[in-house]
PDB file of C-alpha atoms in Angstrom:
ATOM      1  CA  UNK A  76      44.133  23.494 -12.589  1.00  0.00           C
ATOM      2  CA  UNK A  77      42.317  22.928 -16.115  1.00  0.00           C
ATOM      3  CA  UNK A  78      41.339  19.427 -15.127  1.00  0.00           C
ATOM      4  CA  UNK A  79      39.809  20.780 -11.787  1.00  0.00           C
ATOM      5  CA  UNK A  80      37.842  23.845 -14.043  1.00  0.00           C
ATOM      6  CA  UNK A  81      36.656  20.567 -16.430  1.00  0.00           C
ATOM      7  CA  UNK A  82      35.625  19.282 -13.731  1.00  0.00           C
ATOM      8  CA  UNK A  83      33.657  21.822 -11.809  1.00  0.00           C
ATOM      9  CA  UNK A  84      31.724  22.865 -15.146  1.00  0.00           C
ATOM     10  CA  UNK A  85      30.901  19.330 -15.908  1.00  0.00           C
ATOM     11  CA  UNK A  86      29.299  19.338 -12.494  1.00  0.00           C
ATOM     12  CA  UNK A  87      27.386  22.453 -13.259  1.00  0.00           C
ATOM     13  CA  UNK A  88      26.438  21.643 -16.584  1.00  0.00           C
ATOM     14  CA  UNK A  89      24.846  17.811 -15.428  1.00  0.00           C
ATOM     15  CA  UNK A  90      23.357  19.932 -12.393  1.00  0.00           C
ATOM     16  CA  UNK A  91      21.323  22.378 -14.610  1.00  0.00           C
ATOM     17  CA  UNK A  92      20.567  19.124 -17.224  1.00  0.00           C
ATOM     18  CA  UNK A  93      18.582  17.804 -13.672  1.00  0.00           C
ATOM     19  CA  UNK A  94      16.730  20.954 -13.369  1.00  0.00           C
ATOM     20  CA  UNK A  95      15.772  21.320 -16.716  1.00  0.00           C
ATOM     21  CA  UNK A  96      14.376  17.357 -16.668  1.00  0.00           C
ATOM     22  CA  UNK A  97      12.571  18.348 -13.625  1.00  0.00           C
ATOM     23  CA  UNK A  98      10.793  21.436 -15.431  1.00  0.00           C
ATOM     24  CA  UNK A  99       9.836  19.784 -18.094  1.00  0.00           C
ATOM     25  CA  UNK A 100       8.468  16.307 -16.427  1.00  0.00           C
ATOM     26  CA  UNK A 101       6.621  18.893 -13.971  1.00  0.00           C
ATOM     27  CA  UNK A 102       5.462  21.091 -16.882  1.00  0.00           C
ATOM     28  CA  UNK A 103       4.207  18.036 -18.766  1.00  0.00           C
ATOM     29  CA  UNK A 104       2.948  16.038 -16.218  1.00  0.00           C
ATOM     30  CA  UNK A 105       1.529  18.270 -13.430  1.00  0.00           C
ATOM     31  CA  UNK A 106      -1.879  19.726 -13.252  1.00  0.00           C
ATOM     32  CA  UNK A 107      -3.683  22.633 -10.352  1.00  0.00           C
ATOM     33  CA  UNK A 108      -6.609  20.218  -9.474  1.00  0.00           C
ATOM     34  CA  UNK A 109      -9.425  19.867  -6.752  1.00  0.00           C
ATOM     35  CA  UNK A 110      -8.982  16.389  -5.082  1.00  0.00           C
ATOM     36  CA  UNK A 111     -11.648  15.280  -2.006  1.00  0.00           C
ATOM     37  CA  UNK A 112     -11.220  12.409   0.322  1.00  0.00           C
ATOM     38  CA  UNK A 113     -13.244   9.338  -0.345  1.00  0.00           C
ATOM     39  CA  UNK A 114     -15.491  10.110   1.792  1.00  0.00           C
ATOM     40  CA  UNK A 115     -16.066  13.881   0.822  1.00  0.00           C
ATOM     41  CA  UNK A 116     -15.594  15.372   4.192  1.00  0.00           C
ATOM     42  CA  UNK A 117     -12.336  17.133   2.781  1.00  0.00           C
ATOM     43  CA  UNK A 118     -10.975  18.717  -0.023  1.00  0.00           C
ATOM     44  CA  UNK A 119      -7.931  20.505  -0.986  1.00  0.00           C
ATOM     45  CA  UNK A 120      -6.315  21.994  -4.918  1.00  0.00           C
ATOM     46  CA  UNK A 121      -2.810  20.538  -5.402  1.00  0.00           C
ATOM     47  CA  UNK A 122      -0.678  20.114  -8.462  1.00  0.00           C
ATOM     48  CA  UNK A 123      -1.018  16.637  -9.283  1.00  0.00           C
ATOM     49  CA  UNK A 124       1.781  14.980 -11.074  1.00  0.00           C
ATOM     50  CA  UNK A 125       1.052  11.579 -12.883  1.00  0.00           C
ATOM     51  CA  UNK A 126       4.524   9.905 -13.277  1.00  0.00           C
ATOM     52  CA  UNK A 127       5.115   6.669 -15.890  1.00  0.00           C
ATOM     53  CA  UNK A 128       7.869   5.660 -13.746  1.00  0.00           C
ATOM     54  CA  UNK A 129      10.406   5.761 -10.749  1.00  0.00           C
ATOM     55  CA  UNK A 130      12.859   7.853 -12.720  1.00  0.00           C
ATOM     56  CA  UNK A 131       9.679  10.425 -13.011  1.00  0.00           C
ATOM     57  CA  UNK A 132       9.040  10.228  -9.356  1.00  0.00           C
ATOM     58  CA  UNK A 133      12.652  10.906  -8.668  1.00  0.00           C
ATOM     59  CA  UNK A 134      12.629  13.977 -10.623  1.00  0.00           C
ATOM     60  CA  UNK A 135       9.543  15.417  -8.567  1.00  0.00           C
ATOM     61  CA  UNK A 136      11.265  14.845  -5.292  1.00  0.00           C
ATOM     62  CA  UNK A 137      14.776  16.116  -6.272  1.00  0.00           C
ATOM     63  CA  UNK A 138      12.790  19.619  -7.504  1.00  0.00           C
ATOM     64  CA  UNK A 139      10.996  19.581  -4.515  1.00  0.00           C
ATOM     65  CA  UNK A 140      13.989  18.642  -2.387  1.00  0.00           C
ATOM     66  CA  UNK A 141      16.039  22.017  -4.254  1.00  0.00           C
ATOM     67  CA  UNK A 142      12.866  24.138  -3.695  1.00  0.00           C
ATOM     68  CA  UNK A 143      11.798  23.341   0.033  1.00  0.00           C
ATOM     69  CA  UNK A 144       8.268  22.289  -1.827  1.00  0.00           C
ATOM     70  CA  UNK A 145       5.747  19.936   0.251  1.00  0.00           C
ATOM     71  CA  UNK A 146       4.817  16.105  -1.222  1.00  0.00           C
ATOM     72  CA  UNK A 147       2.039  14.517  -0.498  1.00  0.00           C
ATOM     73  CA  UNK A 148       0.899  10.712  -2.130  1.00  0.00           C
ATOM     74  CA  UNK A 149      -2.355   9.311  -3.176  1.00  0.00           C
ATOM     75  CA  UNK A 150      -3.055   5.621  -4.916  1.00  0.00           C
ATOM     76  CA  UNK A 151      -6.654   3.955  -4.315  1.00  0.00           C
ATOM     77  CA  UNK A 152      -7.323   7.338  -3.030  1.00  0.00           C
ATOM     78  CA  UNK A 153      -9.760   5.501  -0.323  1.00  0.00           C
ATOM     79  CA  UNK A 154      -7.994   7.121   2.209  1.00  0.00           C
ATOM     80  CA  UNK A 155     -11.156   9.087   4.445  1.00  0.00           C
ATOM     81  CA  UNK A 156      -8.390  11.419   6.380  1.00  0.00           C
ATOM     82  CA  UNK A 157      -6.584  14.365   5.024  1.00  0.00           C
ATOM     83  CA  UNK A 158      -3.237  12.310   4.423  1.00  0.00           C
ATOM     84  CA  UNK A 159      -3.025  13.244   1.120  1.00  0.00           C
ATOM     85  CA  UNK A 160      -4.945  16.776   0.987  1.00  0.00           C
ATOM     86  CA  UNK A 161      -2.654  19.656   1.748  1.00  0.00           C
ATOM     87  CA  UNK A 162      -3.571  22.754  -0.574  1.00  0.00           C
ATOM     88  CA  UNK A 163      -0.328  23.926  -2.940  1.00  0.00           C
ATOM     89  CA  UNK A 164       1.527  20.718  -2.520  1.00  0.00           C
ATOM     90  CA  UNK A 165       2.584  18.621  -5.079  1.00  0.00           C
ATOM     91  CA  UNK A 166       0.523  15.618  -4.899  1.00  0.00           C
ATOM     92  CA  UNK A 167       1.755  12.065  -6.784  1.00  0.00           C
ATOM     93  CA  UNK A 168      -0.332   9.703  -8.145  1.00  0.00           C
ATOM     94  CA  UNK A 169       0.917   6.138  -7.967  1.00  0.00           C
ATOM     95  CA  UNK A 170      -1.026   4.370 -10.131  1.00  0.00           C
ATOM     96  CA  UNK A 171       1.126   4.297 -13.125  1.00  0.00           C
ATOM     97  CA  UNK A 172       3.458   2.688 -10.984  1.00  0.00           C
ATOM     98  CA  UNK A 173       2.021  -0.490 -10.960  1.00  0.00           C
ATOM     99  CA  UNK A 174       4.327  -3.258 -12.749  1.00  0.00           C
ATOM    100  CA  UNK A 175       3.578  -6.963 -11.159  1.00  0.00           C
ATOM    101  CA  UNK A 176       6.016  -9.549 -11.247  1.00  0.00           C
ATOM    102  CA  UNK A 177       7.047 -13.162 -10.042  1.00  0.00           C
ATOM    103  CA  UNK A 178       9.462 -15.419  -8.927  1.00  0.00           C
ATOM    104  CA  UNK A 179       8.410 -18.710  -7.436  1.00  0.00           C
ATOM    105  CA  UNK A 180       6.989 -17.128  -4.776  1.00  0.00           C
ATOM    106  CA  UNK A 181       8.062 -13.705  -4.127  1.00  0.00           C
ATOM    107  CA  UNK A 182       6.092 -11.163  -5.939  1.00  0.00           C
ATOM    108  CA  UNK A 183       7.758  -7.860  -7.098  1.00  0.00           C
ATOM    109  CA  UNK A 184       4.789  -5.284  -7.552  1.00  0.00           C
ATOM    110  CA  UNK A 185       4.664  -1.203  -8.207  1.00  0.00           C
ATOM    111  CA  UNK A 186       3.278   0.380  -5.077  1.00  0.00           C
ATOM    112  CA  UNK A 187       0.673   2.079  -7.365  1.00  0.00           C
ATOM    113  CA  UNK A 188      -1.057  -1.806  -8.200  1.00  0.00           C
ATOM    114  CA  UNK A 189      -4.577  -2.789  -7.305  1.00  0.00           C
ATOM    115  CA  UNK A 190      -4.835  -5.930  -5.156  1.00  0.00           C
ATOM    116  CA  UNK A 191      -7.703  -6.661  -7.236  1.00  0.00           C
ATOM    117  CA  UNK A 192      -4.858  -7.051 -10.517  1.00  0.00           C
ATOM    118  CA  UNK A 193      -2.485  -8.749  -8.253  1.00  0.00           C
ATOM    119  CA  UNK A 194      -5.207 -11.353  -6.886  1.00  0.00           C
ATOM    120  CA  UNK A 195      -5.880 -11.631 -10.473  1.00  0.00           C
ATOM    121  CA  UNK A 196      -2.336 -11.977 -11.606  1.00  0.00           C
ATOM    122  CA  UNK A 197      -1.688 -14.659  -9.133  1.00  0.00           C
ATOM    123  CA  UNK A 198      -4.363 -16.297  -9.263  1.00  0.00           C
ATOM    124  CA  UNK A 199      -3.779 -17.620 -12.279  1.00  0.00           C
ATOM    125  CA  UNK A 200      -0.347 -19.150 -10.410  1.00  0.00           C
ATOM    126  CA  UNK A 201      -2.018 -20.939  -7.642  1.00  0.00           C
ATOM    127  CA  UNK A 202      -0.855 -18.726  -5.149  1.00  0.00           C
ATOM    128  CA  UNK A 203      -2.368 -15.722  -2.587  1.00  0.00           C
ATOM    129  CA  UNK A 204      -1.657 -13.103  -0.841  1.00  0.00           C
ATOM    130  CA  UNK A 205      -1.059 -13.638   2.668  1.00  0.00           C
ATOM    131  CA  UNK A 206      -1.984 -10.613   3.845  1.00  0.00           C
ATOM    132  CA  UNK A 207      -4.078  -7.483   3.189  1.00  0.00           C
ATOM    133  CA  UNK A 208      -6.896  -5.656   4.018  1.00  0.00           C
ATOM    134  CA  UNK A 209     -10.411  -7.369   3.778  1.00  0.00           C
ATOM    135  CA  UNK A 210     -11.531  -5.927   0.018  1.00  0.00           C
ATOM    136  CA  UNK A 211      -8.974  -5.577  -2.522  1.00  0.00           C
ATOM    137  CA  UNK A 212      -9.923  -1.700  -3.765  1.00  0.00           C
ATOM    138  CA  UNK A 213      -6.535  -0.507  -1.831  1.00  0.00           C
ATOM    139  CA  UNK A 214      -2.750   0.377  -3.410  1.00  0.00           C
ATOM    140  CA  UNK A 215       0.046  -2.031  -2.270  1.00  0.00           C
ATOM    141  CA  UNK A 216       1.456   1.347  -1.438  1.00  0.00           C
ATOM    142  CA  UNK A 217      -1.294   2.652   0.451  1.00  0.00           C
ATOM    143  CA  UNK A 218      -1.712  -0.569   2.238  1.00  0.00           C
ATOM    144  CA  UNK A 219       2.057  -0.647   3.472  1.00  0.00           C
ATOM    145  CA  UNK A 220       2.266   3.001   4.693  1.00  0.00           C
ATOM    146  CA  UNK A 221      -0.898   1.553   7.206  1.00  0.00           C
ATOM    147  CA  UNK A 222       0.759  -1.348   7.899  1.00  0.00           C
ATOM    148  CA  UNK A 223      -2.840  -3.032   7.612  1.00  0.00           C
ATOM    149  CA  UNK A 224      -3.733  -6.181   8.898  1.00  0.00           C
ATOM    150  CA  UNK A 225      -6.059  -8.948   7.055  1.00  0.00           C
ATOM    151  CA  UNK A 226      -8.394 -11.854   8.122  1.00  0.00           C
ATOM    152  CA  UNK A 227      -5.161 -14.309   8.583  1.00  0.00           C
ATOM    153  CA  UNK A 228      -5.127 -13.992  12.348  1.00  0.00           C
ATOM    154  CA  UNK A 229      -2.022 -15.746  12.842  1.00  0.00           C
ATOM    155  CA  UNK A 230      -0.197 -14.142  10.251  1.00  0.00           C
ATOM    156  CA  UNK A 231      -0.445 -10.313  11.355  1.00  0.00           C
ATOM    157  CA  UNK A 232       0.030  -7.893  10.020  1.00  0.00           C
ATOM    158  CA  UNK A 233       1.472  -6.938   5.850  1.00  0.00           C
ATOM    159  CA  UNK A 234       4.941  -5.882   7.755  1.00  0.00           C
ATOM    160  CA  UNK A 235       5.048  -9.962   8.155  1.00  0.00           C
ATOM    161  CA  UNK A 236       5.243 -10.633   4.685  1.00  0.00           C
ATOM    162  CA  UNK A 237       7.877  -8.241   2.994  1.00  0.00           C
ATOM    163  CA  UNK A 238      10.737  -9.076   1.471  1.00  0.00           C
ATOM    164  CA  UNK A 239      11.807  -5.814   0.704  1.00  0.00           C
ATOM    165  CA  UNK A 240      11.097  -2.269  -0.005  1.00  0.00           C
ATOM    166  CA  UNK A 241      12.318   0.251  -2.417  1.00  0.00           C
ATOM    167  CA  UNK A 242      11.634   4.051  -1.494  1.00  0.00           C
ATOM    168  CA  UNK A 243      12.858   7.288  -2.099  1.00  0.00           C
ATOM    169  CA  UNK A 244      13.925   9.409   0.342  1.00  0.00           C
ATOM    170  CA  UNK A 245      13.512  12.907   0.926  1.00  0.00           C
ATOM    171  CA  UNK A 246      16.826  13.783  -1.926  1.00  0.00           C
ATOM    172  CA  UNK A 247      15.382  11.505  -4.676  1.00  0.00           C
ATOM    173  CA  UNK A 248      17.176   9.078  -4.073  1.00  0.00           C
ATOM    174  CA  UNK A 249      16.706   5.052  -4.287  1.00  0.00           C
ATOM    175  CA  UNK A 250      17.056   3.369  -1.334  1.00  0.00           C
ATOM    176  CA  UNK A 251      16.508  -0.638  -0.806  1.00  0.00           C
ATOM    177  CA  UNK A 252      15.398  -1.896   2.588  1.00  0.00           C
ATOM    178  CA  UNK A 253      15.324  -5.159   3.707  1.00  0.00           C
ATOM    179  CA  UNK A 254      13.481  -6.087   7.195  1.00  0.00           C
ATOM    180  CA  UNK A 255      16.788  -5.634   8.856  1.00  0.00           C
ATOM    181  CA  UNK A 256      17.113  -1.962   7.589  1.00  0.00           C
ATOM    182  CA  UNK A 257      16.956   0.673  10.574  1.00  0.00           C
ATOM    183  CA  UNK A 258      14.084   2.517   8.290  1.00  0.00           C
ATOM    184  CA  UNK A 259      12.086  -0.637   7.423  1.00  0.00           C
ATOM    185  CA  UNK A 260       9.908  -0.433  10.335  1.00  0.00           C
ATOM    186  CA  UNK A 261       9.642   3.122  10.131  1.00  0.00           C
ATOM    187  CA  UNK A 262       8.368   3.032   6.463  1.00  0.00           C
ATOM    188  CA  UNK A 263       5.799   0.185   7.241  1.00  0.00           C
ATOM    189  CA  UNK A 264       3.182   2.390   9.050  1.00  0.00           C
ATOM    190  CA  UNK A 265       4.801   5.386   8.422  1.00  0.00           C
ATOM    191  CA  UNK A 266       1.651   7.111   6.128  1.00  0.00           C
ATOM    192  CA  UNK A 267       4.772   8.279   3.629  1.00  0.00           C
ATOM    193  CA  UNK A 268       6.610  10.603   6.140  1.00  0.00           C
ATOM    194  CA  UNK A 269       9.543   8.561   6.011  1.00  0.00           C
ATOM    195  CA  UNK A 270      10.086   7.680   2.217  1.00  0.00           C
ATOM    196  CA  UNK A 271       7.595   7.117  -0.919  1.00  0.00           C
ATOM    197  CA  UNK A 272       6.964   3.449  -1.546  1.00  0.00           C
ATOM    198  CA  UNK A 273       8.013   3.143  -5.068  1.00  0.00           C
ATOM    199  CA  UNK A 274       7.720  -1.058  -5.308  1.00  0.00           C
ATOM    200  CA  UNK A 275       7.873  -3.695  -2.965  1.00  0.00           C
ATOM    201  CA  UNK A 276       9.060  -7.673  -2.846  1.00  0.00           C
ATOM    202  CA  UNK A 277       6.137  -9.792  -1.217  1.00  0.00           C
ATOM    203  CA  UNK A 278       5.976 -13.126   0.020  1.00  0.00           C
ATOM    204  CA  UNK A 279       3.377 -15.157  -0.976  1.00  0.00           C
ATOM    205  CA  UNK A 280       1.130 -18.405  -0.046  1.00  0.00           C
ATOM    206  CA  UNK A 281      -0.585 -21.590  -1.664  1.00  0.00           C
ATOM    207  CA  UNK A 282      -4.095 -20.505  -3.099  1.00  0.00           C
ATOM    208  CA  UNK A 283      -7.054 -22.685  -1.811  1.00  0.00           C
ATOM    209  CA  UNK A 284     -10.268 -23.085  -2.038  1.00  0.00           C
ATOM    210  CA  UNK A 285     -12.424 -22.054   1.317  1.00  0.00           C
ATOM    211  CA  UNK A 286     -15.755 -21.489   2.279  1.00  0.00           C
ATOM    212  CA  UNK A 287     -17.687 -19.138   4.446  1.00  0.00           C
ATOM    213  CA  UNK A 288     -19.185 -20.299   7.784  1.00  0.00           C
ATOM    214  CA  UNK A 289     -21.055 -17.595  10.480  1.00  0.00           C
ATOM    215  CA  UNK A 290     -22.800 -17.865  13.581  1.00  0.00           C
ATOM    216  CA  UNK A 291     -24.308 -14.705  15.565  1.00  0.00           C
ATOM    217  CA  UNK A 292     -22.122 -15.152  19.320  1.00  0.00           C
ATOM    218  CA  UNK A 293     -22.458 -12.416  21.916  1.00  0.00           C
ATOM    219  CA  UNK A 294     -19.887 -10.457  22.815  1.00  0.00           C
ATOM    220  CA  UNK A 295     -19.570 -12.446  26.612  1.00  0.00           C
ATOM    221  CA  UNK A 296     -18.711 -15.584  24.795  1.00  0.00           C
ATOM    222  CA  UNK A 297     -16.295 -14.603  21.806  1.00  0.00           C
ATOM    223  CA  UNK A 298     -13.602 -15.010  23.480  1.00  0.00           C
ATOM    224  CA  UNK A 299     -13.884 -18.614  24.837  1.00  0.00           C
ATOM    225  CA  UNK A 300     -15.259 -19.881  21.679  1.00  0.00           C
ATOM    226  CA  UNK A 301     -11.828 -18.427  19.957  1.00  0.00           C
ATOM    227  CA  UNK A 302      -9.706 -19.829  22.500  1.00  0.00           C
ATOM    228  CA  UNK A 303     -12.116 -23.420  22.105  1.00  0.00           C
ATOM    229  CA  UNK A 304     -13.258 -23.513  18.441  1.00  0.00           C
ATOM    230  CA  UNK A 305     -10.848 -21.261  16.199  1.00  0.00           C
ATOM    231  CA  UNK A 306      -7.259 -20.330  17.228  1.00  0.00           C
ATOM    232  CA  UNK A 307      -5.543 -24.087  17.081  1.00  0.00           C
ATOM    233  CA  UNK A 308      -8.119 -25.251  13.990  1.00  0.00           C
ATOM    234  CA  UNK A 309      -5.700 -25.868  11.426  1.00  0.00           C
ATOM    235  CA  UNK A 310      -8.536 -25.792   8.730  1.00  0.00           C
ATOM    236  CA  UNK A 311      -9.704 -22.451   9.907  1.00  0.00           C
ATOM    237  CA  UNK A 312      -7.530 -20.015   7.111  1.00  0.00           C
ATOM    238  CA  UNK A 313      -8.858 -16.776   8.234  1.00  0.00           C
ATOM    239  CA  UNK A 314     -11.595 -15.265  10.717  1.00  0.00           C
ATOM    240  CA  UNK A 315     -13.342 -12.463  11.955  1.00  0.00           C
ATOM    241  CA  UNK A 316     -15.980 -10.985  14.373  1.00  0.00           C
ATOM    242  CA  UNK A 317     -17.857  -7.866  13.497  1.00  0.00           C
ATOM    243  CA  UNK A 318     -20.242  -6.394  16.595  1.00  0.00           C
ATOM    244  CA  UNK A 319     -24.029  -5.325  16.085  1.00  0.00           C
ATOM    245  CA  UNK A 320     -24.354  -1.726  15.565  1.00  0.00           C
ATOM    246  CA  UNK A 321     -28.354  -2.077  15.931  1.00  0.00           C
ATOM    247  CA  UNK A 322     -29.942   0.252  18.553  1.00  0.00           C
ATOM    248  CA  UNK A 323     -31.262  -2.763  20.237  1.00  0.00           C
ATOM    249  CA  UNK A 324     -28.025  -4.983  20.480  1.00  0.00           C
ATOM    250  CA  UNK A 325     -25.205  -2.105  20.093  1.00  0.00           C
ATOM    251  CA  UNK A 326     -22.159  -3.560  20.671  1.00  0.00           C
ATOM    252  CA  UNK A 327     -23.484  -6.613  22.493  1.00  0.00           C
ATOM    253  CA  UNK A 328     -23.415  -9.266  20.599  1.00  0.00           C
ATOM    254  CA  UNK A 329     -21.799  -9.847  16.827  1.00  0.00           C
ATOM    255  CA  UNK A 330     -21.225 -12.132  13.707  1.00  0.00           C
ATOM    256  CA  UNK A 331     -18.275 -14.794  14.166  1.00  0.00           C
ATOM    257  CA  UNK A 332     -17.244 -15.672  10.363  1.00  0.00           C
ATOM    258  CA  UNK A 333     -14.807 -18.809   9.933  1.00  0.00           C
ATOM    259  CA  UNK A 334     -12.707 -19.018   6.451  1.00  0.00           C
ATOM    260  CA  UNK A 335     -12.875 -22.910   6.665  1.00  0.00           C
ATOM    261  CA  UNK A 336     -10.593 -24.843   3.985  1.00  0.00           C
ATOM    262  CA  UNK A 337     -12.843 -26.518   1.514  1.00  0.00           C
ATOM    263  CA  UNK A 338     -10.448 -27.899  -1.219  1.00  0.00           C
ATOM    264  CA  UNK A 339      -7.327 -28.116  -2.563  1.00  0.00           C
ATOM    265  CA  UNK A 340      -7.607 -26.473  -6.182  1.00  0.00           C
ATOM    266  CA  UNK A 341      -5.407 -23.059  -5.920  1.00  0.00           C
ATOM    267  CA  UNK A 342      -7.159 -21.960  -9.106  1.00  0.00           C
ATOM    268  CA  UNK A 343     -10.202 -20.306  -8.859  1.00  0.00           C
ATOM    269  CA  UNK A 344     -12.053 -19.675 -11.728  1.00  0.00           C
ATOM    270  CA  UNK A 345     -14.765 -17.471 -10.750  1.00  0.00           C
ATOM    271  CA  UNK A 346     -12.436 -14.915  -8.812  1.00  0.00           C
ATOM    272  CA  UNK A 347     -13.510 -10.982  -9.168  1.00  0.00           C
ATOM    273  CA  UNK A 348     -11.342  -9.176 -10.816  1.00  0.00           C
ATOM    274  CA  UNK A 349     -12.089  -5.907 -10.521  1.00  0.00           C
ATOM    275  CA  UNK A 350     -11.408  -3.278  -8.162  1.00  0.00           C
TER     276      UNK A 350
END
């Protein structure tokens, strides 16, 4: 009987220690602000929290969890929807979270991290990223919960090039998934309903050297010439085709771009690094 009562109060007593860390982190770290979508068509006033790390993230959704409170996620904040604007909910910033590491080449990154910082952190490695979208001003995060797609048309899309995922569900708590994982595919393309992307293991590619070939095609002969000239060119990295939006040519004919292999140096020293 008195080892059962030691018991039950040390379960209380570590129980109220969790809701007094999630006061304080909230307290501390979680401000009534006015955010507006990128493109200022929408705005909302959330409580932003600003978390330093998973643990802090963990906290906010346990709290949340206890007090049937909404979550909603921002990182780039480039979204131009209302994903993340939902007045009195407690919005997270990411971008703290935003450790990069490597090994050979796998990359373990913070969902919160530029692309920008990883191209630049990489970079200096001779390697790339095999897929993202086609500027680098998004969240690793934000890209994932799109499931976007990049230039590499036989690659597909990011869900192609995870390792492995680390979220939190809905309790606070950690959960790994690997591409075999019931959730994994639910996650990917899931716009955060299914888990918050806390960090995630990437696979990566050799780092090149290409350059930039376009031709103006209309839109009755794309197709053949990407059948003929583009899909089995080995040399051909990447490519796109973006249609005329003049008033004269609307959607009738468009700019075929080729990413052509020009070299083999994977360092590049004049790479942008900013976001």
């Amino acid at each position: 009987m008195q080892s059962n009562i030691k018991s039950y109060l040390s379960m209380k007593v570590s129980f109220f220690i969790v809701l007094c860390l999630c006061f304080f982190n909230l307290h501390s770290e979680t401000r009534l602000e006015t955010i507006s979508s990128y493109g200022n068509l929408y705005k909302s006033t959330s409580y932003i929290a600003y978390p330093k790390c998973i643990e802090d993230i963990q906290l906010i959704v346990k709290k949340a969890y206890l007090n049937n409170q909404k979550i909603t996620i921002i990182g780039g904040g480039m979204s131009q929807g209302k994903q993340s604007l939902l007045d009195t909910s407690t919005l997270i910033d990411m971008r703290n979270i935003n450790g990069i590491a490597l090994n050979g080449k796998t990359l373990t990154v913070g969902a919160g991290a530029f692309w920008s910082d990883i191209q630049t952190f990489i970079n200096s490695h001779g390697l790339a990223v095999q897929t993202m979208q086609g500027s680098n001003i998004f969240t690793v995060g934000g890209s994932i919960s799109v499931n976007c797609h990049g230039w590499d048309f036989r690659k597909g899309t990011i869900a192609n090039t995870i390792k492995e995922l680390t979220i939190i569900n809905p309790k606070g708590e950690l959960v790994l998934l690997s591409p075999t994982h019931p959730l994994f595919h639910y996650v990917i393309g899931g716009y955060g309903c299914f888990g918050i992307i806390v960090e995630a293991k990437i696979l990566l590619t050799d780092n090149c050297a290409i350059t930039e070939i376009s031709k103006e095609l209309p839109l009755d002969k794309y197709i053949d010439y990407f059948h003929t000239e583009v899909e089995n060119t080995p040399n051909i990295l990447m490519h796109r085709y973006r249609l005329s939006v003049h008033s004269k040519d609307f959607f009738q004919s468009g700019i075929a771009t080729n990413y052509i292999k020009s070299g083999s140096a994977n360092v590049i020293s004049n790479l942008p690094a900013t976001h």
